[in-house]
XYZ file of C-alpha atoms in Angstrom:
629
model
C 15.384 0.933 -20.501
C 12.842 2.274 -18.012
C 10.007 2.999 -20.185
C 8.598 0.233 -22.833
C 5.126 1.865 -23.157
C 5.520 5.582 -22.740
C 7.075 7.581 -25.558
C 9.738 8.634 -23.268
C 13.190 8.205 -24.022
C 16.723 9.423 -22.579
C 19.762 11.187 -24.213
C 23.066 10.211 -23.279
C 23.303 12.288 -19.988
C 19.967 10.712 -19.133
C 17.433 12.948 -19.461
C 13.978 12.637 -20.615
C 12.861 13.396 -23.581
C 9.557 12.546 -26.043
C 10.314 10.055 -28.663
C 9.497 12.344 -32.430
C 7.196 11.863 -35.491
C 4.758 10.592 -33.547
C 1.011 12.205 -34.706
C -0.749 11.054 -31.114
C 2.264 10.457 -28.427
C -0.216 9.474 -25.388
C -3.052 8.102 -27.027
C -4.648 5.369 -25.632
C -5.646 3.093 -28.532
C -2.057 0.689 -28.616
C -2.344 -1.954 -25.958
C 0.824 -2.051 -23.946
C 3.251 -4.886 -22.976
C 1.681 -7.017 -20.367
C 5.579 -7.630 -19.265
C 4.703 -11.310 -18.930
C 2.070 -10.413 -16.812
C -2.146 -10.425 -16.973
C -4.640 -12.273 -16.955
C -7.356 -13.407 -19.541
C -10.792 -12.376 -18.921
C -13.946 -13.327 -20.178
C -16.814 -10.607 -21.828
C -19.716 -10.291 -19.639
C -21.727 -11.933 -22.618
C -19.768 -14.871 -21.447
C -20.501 -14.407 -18.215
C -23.930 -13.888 -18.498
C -23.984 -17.239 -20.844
C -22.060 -19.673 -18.023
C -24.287 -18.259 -15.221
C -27.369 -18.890 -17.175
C -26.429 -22.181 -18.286
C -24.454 -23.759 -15.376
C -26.035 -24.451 -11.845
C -22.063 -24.913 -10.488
C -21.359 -21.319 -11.440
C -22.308 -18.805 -9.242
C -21.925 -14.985 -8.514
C -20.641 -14.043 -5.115
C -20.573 -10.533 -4.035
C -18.579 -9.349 -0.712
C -20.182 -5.877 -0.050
C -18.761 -4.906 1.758
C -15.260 -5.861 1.744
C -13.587 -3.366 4.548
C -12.750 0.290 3.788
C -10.625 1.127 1.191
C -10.809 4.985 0.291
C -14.182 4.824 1.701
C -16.157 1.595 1.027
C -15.073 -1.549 -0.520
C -17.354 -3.997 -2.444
C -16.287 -7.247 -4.350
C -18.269 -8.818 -7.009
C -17.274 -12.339 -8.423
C -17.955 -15.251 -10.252
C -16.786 -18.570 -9.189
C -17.062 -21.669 -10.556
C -16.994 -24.350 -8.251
C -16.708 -27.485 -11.178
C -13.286 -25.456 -11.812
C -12.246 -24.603 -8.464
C -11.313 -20.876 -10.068
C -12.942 -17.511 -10.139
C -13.648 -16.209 -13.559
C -15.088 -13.081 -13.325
C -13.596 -10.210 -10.595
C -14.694 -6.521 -10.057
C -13.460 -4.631 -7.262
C -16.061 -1.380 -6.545
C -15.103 1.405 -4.560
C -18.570 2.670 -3.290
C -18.512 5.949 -1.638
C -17.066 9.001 -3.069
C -14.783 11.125 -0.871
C -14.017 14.203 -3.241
C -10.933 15.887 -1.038
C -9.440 16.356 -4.056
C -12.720 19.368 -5.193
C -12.334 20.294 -1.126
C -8.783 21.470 -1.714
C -9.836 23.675 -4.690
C -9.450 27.537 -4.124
C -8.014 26.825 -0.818
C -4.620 28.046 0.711
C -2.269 25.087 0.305
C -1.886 25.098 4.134
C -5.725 23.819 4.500
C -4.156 20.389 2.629
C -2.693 19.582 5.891
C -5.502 19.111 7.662
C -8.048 18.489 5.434
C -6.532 15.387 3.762
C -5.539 14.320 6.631
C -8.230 13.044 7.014
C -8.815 10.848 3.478
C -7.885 8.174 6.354
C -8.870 7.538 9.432
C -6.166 4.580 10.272
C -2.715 6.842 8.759
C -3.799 10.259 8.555
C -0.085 11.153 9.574
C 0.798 10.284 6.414
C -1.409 12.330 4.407
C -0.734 15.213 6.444
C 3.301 14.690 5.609
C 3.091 13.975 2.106
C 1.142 17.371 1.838
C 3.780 18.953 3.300
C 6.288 17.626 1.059
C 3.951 18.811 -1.711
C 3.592 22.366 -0.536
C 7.244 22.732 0.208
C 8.332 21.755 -3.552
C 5.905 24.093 -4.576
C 6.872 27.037 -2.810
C 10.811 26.076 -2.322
C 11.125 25.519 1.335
C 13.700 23.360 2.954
C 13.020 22.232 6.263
C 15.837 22.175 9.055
C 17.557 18.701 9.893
C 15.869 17.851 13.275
C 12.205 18.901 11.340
C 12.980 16.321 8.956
C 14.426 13.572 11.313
C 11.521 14.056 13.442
C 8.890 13.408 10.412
C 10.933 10.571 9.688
C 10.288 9.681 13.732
C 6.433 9.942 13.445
C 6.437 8.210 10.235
C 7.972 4.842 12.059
C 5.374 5.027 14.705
C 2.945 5.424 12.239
C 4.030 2.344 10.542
C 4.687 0.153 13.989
C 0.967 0.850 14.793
C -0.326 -0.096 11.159
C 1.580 -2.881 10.290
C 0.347 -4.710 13.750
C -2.718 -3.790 12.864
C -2.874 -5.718 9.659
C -0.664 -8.509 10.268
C -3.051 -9.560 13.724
C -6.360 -7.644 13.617
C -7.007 -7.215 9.779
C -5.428 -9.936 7.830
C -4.577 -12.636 10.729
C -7.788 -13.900 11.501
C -8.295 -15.051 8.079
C -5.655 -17.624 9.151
C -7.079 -18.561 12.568
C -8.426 -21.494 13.883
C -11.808 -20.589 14.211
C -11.913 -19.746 9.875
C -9.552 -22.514 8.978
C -11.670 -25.029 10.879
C -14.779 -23.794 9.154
C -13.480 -23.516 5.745
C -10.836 -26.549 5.379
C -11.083 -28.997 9.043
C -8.602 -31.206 7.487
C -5.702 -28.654 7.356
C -6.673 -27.357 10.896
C -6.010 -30.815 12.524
C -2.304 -31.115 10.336
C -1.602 -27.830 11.865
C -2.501 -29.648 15.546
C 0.117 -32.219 14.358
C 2.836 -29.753 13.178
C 5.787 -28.308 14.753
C 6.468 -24.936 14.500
C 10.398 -24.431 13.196
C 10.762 -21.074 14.997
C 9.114 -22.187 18.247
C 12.580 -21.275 20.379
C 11.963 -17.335 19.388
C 8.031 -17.091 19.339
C 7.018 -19.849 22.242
C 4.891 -21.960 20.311
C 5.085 -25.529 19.667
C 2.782 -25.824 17.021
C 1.777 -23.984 13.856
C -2.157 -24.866 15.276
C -1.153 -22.619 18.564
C -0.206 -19.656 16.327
C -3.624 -20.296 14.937
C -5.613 -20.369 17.540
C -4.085 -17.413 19.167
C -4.706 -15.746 15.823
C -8.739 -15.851 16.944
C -10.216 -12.753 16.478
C -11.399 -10.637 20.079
C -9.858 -13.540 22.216
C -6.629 -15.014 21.107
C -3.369 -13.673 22.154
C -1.896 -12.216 19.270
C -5.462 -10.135 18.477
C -4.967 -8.616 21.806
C -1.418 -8.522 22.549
C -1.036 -6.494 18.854
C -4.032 -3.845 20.038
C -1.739 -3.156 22.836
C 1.194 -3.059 20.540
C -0.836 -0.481 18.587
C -1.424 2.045 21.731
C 2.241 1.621 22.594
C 3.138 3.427 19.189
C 0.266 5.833 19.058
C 1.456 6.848 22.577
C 5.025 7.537 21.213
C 3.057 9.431 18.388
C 1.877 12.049 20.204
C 4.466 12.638 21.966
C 5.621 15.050 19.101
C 2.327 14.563 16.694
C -0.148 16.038 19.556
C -2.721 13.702 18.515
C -3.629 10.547 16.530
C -4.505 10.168 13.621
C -4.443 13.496 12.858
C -1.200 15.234 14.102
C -1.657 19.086 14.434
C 2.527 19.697 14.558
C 3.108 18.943 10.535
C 3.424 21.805 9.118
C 5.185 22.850 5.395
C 9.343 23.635 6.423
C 9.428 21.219 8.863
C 6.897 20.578 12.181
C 5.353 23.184 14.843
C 6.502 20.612 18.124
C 8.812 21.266 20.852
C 11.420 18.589 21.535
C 13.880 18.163 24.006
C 15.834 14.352 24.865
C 12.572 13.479 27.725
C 10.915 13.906 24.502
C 12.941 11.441 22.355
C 13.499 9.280 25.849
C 10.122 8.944 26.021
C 9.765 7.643 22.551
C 12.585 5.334 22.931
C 10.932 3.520 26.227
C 8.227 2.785 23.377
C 9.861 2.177 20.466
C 12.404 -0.861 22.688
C 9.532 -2.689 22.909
C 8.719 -3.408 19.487
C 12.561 -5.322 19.165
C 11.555 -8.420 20.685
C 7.687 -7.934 19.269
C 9.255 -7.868 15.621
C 11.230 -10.886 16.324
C 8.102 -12.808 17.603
C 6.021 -11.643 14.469
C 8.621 -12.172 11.780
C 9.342 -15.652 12.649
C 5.751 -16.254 13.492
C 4.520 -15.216 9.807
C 7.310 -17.435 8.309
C 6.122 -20.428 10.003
C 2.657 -19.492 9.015
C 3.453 -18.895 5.408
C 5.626 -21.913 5.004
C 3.013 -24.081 6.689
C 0.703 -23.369 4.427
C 2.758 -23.741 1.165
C 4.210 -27.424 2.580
C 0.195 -28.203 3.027
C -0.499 -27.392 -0.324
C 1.504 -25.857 -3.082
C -1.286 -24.236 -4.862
C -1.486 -22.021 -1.432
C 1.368 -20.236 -3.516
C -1.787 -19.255 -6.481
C -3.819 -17.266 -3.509
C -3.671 -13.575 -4.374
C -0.663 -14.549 -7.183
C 0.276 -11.418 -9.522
C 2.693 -10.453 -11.792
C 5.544 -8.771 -9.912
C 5.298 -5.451 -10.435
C 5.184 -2.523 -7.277
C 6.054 0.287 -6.994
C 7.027 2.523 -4.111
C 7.915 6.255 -3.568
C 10.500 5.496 -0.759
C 10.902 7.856 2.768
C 12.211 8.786 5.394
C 14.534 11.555 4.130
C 18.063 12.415 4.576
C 17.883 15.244 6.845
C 21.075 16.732 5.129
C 20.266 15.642 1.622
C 16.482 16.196 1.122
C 16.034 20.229 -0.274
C 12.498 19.743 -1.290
C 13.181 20.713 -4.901
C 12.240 18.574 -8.185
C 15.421 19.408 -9.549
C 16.943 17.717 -7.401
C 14.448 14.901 -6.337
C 16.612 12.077 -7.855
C 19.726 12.752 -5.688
C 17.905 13.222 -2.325
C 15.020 10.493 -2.845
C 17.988 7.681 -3.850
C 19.705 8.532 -0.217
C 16.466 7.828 1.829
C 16.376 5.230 3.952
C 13.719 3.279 2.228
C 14.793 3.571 -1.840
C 12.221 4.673 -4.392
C 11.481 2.734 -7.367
C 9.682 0.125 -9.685
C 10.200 -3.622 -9.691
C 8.650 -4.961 -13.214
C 8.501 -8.424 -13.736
C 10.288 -8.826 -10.860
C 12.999 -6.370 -12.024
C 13.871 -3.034 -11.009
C 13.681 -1.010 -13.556
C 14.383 2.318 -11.971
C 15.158 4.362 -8.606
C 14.434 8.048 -9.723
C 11.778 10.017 -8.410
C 11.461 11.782 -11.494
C 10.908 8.577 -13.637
C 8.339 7.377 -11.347
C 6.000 10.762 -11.649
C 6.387 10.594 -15.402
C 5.579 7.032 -15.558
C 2.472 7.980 -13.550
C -1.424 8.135 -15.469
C -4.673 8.256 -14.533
C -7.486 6.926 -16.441
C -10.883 6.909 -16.104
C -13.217 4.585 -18.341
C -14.524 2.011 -15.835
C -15.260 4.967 -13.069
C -17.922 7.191 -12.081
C -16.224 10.163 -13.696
C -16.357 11.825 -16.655
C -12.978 12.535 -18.653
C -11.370 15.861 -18.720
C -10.112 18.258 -21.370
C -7.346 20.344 -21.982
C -3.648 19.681 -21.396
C -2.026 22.188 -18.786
C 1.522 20.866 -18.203
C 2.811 19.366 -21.405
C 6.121 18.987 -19.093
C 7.307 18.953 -15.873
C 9.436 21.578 -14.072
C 12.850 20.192 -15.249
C 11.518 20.188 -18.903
C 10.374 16.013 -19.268
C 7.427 15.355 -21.267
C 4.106 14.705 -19.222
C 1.524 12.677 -20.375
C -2.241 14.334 -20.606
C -3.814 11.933 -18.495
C -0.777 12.934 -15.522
C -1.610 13.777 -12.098
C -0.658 17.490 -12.736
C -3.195 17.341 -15.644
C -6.267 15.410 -14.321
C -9.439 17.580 -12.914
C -11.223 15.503 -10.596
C -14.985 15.776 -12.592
C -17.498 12.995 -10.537
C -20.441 11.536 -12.156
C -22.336 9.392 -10.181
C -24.578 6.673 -12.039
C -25.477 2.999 -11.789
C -23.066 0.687 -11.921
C -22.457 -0.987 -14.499
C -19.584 -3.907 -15.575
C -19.266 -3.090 -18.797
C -19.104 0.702 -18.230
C -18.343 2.452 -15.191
C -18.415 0.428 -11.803
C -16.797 1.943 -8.679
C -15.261 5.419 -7.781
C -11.820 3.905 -7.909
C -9.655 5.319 -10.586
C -7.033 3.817 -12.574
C -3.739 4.871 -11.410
C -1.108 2.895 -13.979
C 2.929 3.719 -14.544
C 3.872 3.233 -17.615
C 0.554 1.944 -18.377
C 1.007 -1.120 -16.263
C -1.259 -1.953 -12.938
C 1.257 -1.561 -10.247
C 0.843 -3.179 -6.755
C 1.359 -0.058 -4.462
C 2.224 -2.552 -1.346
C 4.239 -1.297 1.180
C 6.280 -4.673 0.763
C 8.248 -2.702 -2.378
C 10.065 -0.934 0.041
C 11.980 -4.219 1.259
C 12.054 -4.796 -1.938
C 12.970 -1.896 -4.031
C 15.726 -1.495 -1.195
C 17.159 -4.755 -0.954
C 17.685 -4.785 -4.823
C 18.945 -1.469 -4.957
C 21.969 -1.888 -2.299
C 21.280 2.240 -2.113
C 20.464 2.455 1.756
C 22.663 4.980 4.087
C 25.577 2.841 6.213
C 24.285 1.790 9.374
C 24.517 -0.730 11.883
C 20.719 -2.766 11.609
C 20.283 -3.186 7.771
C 21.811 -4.539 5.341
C 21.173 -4.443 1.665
C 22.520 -7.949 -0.045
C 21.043 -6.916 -3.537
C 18.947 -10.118 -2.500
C 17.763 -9.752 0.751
C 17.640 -7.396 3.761
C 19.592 -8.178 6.582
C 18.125 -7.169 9.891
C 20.102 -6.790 13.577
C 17.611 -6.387 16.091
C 19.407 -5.160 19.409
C 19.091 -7.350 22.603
C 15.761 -6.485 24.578
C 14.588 -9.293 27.387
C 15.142 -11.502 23.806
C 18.908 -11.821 22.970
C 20.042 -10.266 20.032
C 18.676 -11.522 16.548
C 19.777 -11.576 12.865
C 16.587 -11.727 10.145
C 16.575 -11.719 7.124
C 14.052 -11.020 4.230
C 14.674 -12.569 0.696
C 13.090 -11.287 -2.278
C 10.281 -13.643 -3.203
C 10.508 -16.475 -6.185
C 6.201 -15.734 -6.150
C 4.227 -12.708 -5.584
C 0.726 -13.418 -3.970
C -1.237 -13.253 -0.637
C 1.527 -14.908 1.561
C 4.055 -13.147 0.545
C 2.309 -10.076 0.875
C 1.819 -10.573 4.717
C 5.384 -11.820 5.264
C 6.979 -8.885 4.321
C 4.383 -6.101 5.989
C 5.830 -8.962 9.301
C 9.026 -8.612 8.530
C 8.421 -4.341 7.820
C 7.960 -4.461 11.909
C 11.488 -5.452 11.885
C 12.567 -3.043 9.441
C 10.720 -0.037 10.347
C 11.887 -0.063 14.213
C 15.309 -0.353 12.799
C 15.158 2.690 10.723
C 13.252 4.346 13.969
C 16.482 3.149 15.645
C 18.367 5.082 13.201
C 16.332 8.186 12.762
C 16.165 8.371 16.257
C 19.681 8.625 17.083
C 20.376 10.868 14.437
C 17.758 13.115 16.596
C 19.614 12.755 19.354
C 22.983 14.069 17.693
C 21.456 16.876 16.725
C 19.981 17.645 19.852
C 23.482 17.320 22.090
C 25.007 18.914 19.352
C 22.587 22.202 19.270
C 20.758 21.671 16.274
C 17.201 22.189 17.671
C 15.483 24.200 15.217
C 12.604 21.952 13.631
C 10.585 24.145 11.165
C 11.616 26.984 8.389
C 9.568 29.772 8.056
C 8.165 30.696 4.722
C 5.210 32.628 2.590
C 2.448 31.150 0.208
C 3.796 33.446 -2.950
C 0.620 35.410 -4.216
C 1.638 35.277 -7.950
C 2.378 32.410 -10.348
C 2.171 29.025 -11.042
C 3.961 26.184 -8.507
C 3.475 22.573 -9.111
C 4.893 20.276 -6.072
C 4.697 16.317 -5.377
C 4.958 14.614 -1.782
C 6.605 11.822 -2.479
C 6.149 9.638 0.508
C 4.069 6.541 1.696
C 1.389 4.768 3.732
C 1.286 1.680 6.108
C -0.182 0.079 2.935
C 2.164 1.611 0.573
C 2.929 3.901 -2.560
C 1.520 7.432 -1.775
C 1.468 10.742 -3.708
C 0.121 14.111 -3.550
C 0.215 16.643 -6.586
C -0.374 20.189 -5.927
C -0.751 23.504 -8.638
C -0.635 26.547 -6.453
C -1.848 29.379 -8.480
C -1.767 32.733 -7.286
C -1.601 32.003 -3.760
C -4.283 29.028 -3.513
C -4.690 25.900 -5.074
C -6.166 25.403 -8.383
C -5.440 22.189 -8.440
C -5.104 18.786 -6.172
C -4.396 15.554 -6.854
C -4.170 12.594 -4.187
C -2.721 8.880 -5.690
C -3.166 6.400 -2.442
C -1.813 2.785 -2.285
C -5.514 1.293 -1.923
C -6.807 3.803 -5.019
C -3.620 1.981 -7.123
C -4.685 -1.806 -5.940
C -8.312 -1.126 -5.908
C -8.639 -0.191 -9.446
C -10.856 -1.314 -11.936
C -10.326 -2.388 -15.634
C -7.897 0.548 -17.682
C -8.799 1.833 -21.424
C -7.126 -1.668 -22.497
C -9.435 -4.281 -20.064
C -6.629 -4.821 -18.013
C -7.485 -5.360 -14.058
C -5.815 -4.050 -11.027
C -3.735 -5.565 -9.072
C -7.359 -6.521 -6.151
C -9.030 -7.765 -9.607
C -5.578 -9.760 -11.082
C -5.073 -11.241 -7.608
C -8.881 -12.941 -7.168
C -8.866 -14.229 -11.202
C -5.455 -15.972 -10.124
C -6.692 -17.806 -6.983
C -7.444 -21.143 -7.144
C -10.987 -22.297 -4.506
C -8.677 -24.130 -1.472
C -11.437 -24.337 0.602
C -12.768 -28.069 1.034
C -16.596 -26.731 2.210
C -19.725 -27.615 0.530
C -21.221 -25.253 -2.335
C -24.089 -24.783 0.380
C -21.512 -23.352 3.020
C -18.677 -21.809 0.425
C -17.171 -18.671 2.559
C -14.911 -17.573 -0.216
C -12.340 -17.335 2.216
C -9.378 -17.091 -0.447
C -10.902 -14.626 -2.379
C -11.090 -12.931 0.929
C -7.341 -13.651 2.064
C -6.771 -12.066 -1.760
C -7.771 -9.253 -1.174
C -7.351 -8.757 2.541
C -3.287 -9.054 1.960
C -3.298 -5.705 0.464
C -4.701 -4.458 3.602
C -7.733 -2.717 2.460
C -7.841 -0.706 5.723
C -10.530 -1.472 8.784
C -13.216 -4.203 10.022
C -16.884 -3.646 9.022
C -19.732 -6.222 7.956
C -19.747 -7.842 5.383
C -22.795 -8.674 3.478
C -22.333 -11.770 0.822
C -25.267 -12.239 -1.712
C -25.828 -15.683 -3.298
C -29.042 -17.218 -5.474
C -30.163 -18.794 -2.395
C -30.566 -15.840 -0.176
C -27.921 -12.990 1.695
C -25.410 -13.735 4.309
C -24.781 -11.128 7.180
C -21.515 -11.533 8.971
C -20.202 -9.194 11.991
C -16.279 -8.964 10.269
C -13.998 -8.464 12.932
C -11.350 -8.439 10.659
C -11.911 -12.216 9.646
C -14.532 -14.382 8.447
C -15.661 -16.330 11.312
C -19.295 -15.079 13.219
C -21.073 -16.824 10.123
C -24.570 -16.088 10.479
C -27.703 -17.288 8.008
């Protein structure tokens, strides 16, 4: 059954259909299964009561964080007797709005307008509105235009994932912040061998730490050069980074010849012995830690439930069309679906946009009426509070916890918080088994199975299992090991550019007209360096009336739902246990921070933390060393 909480059910050829005799079908006032997961959560009365009363409880707010569709900011209550946070509130602070931009506008402005919603993987926004228009208007773009979005998609992802794993989320793990925050696990590390030290060169798991120092060990700066390497590639069809001016709806605007694709392959060879090197660095990490401690594994621990879009298209299969979005989104290379409970539950594109809601009761926006699309375009019931049925109505105010908080919204599927990590593409396609034939992964139904091909490193088998526990560690293992799989689907995608090429398939866009009359909904199906990414367009008359943009840090980031339930930032810091072995005095919060940091909530910043006894300014580059009173 895919649905337990929607009224959705399916006939016997599988289609969708709403459940009957039921007076309010999407009403919000039945709590849904937790699916074994949640957390409890105390009233701010509570809270207010235990801060008053207790001199070991104490509020700690991280503002802010990083930025995370705009700014992040982090409020929490720890208490120190209990070694556990009680109270977590994730705020998104500015408001970006692309979403009234795009309103009245030819679809075509999407492109390049939300674009730039990021300025880390605006590729990807530009693509997924693409893939938006083109359902909307019915264009199919040629096989090398596809194969070569697929191309700038990788080298997207082999500059992002670097980017978190060493300059974003690494430090936390560094010498300099795991002497400061717990000495005594610094010097086992010193004393520890490192299992994998024959691939990555070092001898100790206190080596990888230390070279994990932020602006001066040699993983920071080796992965910053990593990151030019694929931006370089990038351009090479995108024209610039990270805003590429080539994607266009039917296909891209570039020229490409094989110096073109040569070119990119002199880049993309070097990231097969660089994803050896950081896989089997991340599992000694990760292991390390977990062998130190065991409640390591309680860092950033949530219930099991992702959900991804998949991409990287079939450039034979994919015809842009909702009708057929189940068929051509199960052949992609990375396979769509939803993991529950640690369970997938479903690989249809179509399931996952009906499963999809938006709600709006803890943010600073005001609800909205009317119900547009009581269905979408095959005929499957919608829900009100759908993508295709939200208007994007701000209200700025105070903040308040037991009201409205942060501009983040509430994106749930089937009204369950969803981690929208990009590791539920290893995931969803390792369970699956769906993935083309090729000769670098494998799907076990357990695992992926990697072949990395022979660079100045001999060739190398890895191998990512799906994960007994789902928290912080986890989290940056697989975005490590999603080096390894993303140059191997470049590896794919990139000969299958090549075929076409010597075979005379070189056209790379379709042309096609904005139709003047009518009403065309589209989705982009598709997906960050993060993770789960959507765009959902109503073209009316020629221009959009409507726009709707669901990104992976707007999922993770959200605040409580109509039911008090917490997303996944807010599940993850109530289930982390204080590691750190510092005095109250000096307490960094540093696994609140690793939390919420193995989402990757996007780029450095400072990071202001306010206590009783005064505020803390730290310079974050990327980590939470630079502590100064």
């Amino acid at each position: 059954m895919c649905f337990k909480n929607l009224p959705v059910e399916f006939d016997a050829d599988g289609r969708p259909y709403l459940k009957e005799d039921i007076p309010d079908p999407y009403a919000t006032d039945v709590s849904p299964s937790m699916n074994g997961g949640g957390v409890q959560t105390l009233t701010r009365d509570q809270i207010e009561d235990l801060l008053e009363r207790n001199g070991h409880i104490e509020q700690k707010n991280f503002d802010p964080v990083t930025r995370v569709a705009g700014a992040l900011a982090f409020h929490s209550v720890v208490d120190h007797e209990q070694r556990k946070v009680i109270e977590s509130r994730s705020v998104a602070t500015l408001f970006r709005g692309y979403e009234i931009i795009m309103m009245g506008r030819d679809p075509r402005d999407a492109i390049y307008i939300t674009s730039r919603a990021c300025g880390v993987c605006g590729g990807v926004h530009a693509t997924c509105a693409a893939l938006a228009i083109e359902m909307a208007i019915g264009v199919k773009p040629p096989p090398l235009g596809i194969v070569i979005r697929n191309l700038l998609l990788a080298l997207e992802f082999l500059y992002d994932n670097p980017l978190h794993l060493f300059l974003l989320a690494g430090p936390d793990y560094s010498e300099v912040v795991v002497r400061r925050t717990n000495p005594e696990l610094f010097e086992r590390a010193e004393k520890t061998g490192a299992p994998n030290a024959e691939v990555h060169g070092y001898a100790t798991v206190g080596d990888i730490m230390r070279d994990l120092n932020p602006l001066e060990g040699s993983l920071y700066l080796e992965a910053i050069g990593m990151t030019r390497i694929a931006r370089e590639a990038y351009v090479l069809i995108g024209g610039k980074f990270p805003h590429p001016q080539t994607v266009v709806p039917g296909g891209v605007s570039a020229t490409v010849n094989l110096t073109t694709f040569n070119e990119i392959y002199l880049r993309l060879q070097q990231f097969f012995d660089y994803s050896k090197r950081v896989v089997t660095i991340y599992d000694d990490l990760c292991n390390f830690f977990y062998d130190a401690d065991p409640k390591y594994r309680d860092v950033g621990r949530t219930t099991a439930n992702l959900i991804d879009s998949g991409i990287w298209d079939d450039p034979y299969a994919y015809d842009a069309t909702y009708e057929n979005c189940n068929e051509w989104g199960e052949k992609r290379w990375a396979t769509p679906g939803v993991i529950i409970n640690g369970e997938l539950v479903t690989t249809k594109l179509q399931n996952i946009n009906l499963g999809l809601e938006e709600f709006v009761e803890h943010s600073f926006y005001e609800e909205w009426d009317g119900y547009r699309f009581p269905t979408d375009p095959a005929g499957a019931p919608l829900s009100p509070h759908h993508p295709w049925n939200k208007d994007t109505k701000p209200r700025p105010q105070a903040p308040n916890w037991r009201e409205k908080y942060t501009w983040s919204t509430s994106p749930r599927w089937d009204r369950q918080a969803m981690d929208a990590e990009c590791t539920a593409r290893l995931w969803n396609t390792a369970v699956a088994q769906k993935i083309p034939a090729n000769p670098y992964i494998e799907a076990t139904g357990h695992s992926l199975k990697l072949l990395i091909p022979e660079g100045r490193m001999p060739e190398m088998e890895l191998e990512w299992h799906v994960p007994d526990v789902w928290n912080a560690f986890e989290r940056n293992r697989g975005r490590a090991y999603s080096v390894a799989y993303t140059a191997m689907v470049a590896m794919n995608v990139w000969q299958q550019g090549m075929d076409l090429m010597k075979a005379g398939e070189t056209a790379v866009s379709t042309k096609f007209e904005i139709p003047k009359k009518g009403v065309h909904l589209g989705v982009g199906f598709w997906g960050a360096g993060r993770g789960f990414l959507t765009h959902h367009v109503v073209i009316e008359d020629g221009v959009c009336s409507n726009y709707q943009i669901i990104t992976p840090s707007t999922t993770n980031a959200s605040p409580r739902d109509p039911w008090g339930l917490p997303g996944k930032y807010e599940e993850a810091v109530l289930n982390t246990p204080i590691l750190e072995s510092s005095s109250i005095a000096d307490f960094q919060g540093i696994d609140i921070l690793r939390a919420i940091r193995s989402f990757d909530p996007c780029m450095p910043c400072t990071t202001h933390v306010h206590t009783d006894r005064g505020v803390i300014t730290r310079e974050v580059n990327t980590c939470a060393c630079g502590l100064e009173h």
